[in-house]
Coordinates of C-alpha atoms in Angstrom, one line a residue:
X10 CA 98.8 92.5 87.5
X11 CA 97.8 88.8 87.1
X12 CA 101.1 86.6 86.1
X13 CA 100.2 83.0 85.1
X14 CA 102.7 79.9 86.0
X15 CA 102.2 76.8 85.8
X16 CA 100.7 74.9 88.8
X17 CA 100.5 71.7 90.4
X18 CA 97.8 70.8 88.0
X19 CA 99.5 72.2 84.9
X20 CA 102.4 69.7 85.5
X21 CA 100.1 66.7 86.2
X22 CA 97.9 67.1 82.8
X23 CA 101.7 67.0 81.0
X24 CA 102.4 63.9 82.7
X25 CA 99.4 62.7 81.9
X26 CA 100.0 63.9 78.2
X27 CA 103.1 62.3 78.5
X28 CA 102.3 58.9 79.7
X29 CA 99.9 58.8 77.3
X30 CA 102.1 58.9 73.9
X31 CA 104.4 56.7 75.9
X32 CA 101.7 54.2 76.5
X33 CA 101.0 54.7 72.6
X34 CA 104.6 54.1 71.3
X35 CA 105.2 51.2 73.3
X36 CA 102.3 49.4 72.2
X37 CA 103.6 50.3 68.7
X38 CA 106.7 49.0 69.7
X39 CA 105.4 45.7 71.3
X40 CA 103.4 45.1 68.5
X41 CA 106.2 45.5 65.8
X42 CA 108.6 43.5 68.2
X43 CA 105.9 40.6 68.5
X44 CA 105.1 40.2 64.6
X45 CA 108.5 40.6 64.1
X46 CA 107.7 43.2 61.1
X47 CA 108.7 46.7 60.6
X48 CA 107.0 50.0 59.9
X49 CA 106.9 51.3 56.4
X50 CA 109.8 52.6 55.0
X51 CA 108.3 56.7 53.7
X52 CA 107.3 56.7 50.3
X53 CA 108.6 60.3 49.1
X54 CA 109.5 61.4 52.4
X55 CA 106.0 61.1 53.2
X56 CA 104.7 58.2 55.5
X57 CA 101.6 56.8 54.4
X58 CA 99.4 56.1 57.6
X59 CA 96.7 54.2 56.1
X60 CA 99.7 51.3 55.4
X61 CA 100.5 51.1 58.6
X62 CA 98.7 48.2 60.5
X63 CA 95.6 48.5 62.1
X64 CA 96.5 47.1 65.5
X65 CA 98.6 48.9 66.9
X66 CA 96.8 52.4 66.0
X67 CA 93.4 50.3 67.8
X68 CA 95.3 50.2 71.0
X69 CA 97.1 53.3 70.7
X70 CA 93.3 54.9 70.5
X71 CA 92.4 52.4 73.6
X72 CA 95.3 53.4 75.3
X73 CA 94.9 57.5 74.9
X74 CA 90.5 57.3 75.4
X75 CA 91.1 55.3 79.1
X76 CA 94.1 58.3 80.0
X77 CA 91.5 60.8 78.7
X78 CA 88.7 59.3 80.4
X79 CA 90.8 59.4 83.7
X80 CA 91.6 62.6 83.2
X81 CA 88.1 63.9 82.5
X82 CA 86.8 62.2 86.2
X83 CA 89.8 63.5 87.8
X84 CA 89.1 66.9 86.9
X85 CA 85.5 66.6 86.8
X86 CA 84.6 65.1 90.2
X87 CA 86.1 68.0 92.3
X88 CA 84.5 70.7 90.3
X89 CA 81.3 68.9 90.8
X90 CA 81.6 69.3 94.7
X91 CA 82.4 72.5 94.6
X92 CA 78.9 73.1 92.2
X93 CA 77.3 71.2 94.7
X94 CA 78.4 73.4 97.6
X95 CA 77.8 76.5 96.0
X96 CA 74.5 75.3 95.0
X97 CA 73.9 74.9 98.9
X98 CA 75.2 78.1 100.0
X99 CA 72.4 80.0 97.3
X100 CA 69.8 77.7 99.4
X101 CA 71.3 79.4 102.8
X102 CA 73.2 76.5 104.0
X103 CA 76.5 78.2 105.2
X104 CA 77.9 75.4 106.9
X105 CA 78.6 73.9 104.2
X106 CA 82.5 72.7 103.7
X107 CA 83.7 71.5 100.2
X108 CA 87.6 70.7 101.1
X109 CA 86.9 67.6 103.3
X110 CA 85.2 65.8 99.8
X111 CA 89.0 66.3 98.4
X112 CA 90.4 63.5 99.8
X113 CA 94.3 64.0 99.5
X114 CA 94.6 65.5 96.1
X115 CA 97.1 68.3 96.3
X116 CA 96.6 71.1 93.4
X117 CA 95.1 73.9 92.0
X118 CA 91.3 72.9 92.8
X119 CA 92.5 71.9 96.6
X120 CA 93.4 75.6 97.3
X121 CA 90.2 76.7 95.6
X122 CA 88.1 74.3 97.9
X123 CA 90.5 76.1 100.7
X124 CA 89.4 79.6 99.5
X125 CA 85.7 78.6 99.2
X126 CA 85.7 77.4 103.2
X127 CA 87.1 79.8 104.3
X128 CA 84.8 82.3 102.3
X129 CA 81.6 80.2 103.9
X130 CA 83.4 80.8 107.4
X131 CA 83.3 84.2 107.0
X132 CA 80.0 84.4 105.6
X133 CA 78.2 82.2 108.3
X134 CA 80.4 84.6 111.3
X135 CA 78.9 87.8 109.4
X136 CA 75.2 86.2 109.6
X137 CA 75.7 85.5 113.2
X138 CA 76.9 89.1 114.2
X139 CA 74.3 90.6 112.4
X140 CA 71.7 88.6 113.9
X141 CA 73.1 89.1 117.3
X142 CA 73.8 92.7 116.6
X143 CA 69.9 92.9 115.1
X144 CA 69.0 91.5 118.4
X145 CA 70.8 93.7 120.6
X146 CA 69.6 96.1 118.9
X147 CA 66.1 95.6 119.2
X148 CA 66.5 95.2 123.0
X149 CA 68.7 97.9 123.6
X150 CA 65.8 100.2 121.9
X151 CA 63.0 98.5 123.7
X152 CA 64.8 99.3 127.1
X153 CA 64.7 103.0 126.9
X154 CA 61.3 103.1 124.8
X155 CA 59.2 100.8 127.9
X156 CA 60.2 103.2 130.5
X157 CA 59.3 106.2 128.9
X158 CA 55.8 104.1 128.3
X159 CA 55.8 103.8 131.8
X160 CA 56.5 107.1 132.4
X161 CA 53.8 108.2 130.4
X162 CA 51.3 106.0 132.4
X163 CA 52.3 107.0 135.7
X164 CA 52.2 110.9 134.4
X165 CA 48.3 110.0 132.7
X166 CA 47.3 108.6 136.3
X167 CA 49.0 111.0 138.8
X168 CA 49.4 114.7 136.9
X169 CA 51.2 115.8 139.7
X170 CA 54.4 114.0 139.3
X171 CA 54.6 116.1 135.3
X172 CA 57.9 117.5 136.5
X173 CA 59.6 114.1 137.6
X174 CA 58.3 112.5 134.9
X175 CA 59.2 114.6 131.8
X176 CA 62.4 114.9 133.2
X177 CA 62.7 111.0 132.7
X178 CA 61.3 111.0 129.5
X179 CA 63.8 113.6 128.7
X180 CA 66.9 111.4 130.1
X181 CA 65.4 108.4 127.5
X182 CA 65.2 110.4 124.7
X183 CA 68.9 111.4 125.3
X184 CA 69.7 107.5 125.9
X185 CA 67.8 106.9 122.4
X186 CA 69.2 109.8 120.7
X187 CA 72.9 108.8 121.5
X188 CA 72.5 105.1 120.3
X189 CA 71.1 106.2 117.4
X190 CA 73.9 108.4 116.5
X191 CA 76.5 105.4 118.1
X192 CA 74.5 103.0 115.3
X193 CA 74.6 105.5 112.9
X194 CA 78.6 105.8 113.4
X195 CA 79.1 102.3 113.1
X196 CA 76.9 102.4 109.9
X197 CA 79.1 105.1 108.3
X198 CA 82.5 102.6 109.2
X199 CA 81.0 99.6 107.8
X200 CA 80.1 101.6 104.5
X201 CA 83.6 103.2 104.4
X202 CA 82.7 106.6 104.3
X203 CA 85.5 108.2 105.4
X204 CA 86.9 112.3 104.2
X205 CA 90.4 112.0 105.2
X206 CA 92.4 115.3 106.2
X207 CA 95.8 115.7 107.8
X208 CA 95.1 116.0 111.0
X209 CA 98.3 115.5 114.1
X210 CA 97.1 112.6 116.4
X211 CA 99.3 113.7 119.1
X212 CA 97.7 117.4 119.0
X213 CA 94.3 115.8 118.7
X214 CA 95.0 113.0 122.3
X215 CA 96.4 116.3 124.1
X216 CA 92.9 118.3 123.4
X217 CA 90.8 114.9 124.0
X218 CA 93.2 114.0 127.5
X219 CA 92.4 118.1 128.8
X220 CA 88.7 117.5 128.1
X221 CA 88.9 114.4 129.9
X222 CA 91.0 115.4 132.5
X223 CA 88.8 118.6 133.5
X224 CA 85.5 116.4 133.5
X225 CA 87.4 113.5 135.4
X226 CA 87.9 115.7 138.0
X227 CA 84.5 115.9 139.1
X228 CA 84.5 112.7 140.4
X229 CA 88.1 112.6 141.6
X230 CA 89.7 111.4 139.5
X231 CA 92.1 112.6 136.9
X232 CA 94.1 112.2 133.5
X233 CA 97.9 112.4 132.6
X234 CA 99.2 112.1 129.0
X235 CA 102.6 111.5 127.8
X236 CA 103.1 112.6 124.3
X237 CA 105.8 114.4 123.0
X238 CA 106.6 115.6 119.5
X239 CA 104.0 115.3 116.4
X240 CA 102.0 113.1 114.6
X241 CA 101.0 114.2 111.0
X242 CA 98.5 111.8 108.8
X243 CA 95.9 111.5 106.7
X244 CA 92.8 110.6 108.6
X245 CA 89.2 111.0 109.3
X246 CA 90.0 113.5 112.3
X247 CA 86.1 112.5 113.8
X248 CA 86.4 108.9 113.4
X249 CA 89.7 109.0 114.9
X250 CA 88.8 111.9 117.8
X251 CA 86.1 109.2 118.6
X252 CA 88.4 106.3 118.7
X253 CA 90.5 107.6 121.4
X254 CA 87.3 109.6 123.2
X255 CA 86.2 106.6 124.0
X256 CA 88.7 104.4 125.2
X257 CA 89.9 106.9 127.3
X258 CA 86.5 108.0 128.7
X259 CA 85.8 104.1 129.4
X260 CA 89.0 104.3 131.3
X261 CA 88.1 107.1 133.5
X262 CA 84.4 105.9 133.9
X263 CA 85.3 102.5 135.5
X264 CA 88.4 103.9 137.3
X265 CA 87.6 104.4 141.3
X266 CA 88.0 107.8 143.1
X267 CA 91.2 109.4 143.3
X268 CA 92.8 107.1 140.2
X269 CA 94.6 108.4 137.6
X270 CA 94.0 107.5 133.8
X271 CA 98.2 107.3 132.0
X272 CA 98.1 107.8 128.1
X273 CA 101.0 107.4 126.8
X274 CA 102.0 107.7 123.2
X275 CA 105.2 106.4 121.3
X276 CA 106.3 107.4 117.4
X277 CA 108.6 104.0 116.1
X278 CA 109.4 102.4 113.1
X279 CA 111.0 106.0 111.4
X280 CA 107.8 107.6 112.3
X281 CA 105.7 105.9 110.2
X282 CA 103.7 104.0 113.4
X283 CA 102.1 105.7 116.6
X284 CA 101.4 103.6 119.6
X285 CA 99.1 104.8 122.3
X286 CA 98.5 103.2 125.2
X287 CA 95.7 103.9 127.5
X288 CA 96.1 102.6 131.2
X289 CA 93.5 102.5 134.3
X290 CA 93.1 101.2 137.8
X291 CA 89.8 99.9 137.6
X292 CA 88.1 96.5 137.8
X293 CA 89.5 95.2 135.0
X294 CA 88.7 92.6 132.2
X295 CA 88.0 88.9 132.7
X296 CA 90.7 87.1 130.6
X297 CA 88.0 85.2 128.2
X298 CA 86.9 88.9 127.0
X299 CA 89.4 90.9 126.6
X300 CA 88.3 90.7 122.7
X301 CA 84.8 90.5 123.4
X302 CA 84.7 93.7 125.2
X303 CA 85.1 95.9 121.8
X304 CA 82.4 93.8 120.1
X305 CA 78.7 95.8 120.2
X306 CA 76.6 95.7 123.3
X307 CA 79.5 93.5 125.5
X308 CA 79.4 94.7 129.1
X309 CA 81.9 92.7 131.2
X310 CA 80.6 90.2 133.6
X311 CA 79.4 91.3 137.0
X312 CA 80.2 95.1 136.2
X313 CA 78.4 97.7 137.9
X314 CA 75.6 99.3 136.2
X315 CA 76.5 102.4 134.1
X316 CA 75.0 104.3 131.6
X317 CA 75.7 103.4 127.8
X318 CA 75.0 101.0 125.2
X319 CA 78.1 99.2 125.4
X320 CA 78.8 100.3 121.7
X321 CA 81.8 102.8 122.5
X322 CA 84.9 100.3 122.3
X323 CA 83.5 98.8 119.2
X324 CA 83.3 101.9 117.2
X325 CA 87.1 102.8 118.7
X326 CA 87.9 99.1 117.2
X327 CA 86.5 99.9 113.7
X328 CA 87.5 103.5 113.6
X329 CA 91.1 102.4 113.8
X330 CA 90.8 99.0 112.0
X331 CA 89.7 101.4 108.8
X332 CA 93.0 103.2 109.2
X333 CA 95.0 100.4 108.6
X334 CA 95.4 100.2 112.6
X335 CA 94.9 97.7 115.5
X336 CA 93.4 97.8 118.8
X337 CA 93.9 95.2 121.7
X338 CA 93.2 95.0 125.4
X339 CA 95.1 93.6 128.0
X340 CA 95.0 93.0 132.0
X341 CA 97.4 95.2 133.4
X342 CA 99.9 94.4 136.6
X343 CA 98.8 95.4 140.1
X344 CA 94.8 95.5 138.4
X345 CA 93.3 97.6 135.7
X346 CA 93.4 97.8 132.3
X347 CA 96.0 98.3 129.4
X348 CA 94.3 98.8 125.7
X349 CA 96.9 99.6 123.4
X350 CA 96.3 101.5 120.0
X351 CA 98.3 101.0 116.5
X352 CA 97.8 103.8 113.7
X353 CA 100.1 103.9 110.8
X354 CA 101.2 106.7 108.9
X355 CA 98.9 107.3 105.9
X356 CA 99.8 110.7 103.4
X357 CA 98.6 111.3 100.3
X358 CA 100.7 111.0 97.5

């Protein structure tokens, strides 16, 4: 509930109240001291104001219309930047900045300007990433959609290759189908929809580690999990079974042969916190983009070529973020990676 106290500019409109009458008595003063006379005495406990002298009530006026005056431009001038600035941000100009035209005023307004910067910050980063996004977007779908063109033309002038050929077409469409759903996902995050059950984390890694694990093994590689004990919240189970998927199947995907993916999970703070950290031996992560990497279609520098459209860490990243959580990435000791996940405790009351 709102509480209202007086501010910084509360206390400098009584001052200026203040100085004000001040001002106004001692020009009463002076001129009573000057002319050597003395007000009124009341007549019937009343004073009369129309015998009092005309003078002093003249610059007593004077004196309360130049405080007002300097009050109405103080007040004024800043709330006329701002109007300007938010005049310029309905034209589309997001860069614009209202808090250096405040000079060194300290009040009310000041933190206003503050809040409106910092809002046109945000607004101009959200622009950006959805215009990068849009155009990673548009390239990622062009990618799969020109080879199955091609594949088409090369199946219109040589019939005999049909099998090789709709087999590639089949491969794109699955390539198109799953970033599709991976957009749609992040769609769903962004719009907060979100049915929350009680679901145990720790339950749900074990199941996603075995899965991983058995398919890891393929390739030679494999997947251990340290996680005792339980986990019980209230969360969107697919959201969050998608969050850990794919940070650990990123691990085991860039992992060599005969490396071993460590998840290891910790309950702290009175079991109100989980902490899960997923380790691998692979190439790791350029310093510079260790946050980059769970933004959309960021594929680290002079990585080999793998399948996917580079969208899996971002919708780990969101998934969590909606739960209250954090997700962050670090280099880990001897090579690999270390991305560590934070998930509070959320129950319904």
């Amino acid at each position: 509930m709102f509480r209202w106290t007086p501010g910084r500019l509360f206390w400098k409109l009584v001052v200026a109240l203040w100085i004000s009458m001040i001002l106004s008595i001692a020009v009463a003063a002076t001129y009573f001291y000057l002319t050597g006379q003395a007000p009124p005495p009341p007549r019937d406990g009343i004073e009369r104001i129309g015998v009092l002298p005309l003078a002093p009530l003249v610059s007593a006026g004077i004196a309360i219309l130049i405080t007002g005056l300097a009050l109405a431009w103080y007040l004024s001038r800043p709330l006329q930047h701002l109007r300007w600035a938010l005049r310029r941000m309905a034209e589309g100009r997001l860069d614009t900045r209202v808090r250096p035209l405040m000079g060194r005023r300290s009040d009310e307004i000041v933190d206003l300007a503050h809040d409106f910067d910092r809002m046109a910050v945000q607004l101009q980063q959200l622009t950006e990433s959805r215009r990068i996004l849009l155009h990673d977007i548009s390239h990622e779908l062009r990618s799969p959609l020109t080879r199955i063109q091609a594949a088409i033309g090369l199946l219109r002038q040589d019939p005999s290759q049909s099998d090789a050929m709709i087999s590639r077409i089949g491969r794109e469409s699955e390539r198109l189908d799953a970033l599709i759903e991976e957009l749609l996902t992040l769609h769903r995050m962004e719009a907060g929809e979100a049915v929350r059950e009680r679901v145990d984390i720790i339950e749900l890694l074990h199941a996603i580690a075995e899965d991983a694990d058995f398919e890891a093994r393929a390739s030679s590689r494999s997947v251990t999990i340290e996680a005792p004990g339980q986990f019980v919240a209230n969360v969107n189970g697919d959201l969050i079974y998608r969050a850990f998927e794919n940070v650990i199947r990123n691990a085991v995907k860039f992992s060599p042969e005969d490396a071993v993916v460590e998840i290891q999970c910790q309950v702290t703070d009175n079991g109100r916190m989980l902490k899960t950290t997923v380790r691998d031996r692979g190439p790791g992560v350029p310093e510079h983009m260790l946050e980059a990497i769970f933004q959309p279609f960021i594929r680290v520098e002079g990585s080999e070529p793998v399948h996917g459209a580079g969208l899996g860490l971002a919708i780990a990243l969101r998934a969590i973020e909606m739960h209250g959580g954090h997700v962050r990435a670090c280099r880990r000791a001897g090579g690999g990676l270390e991305v560590l996940l934070t998930l509070p405790l959320h129950l319904e009351s």
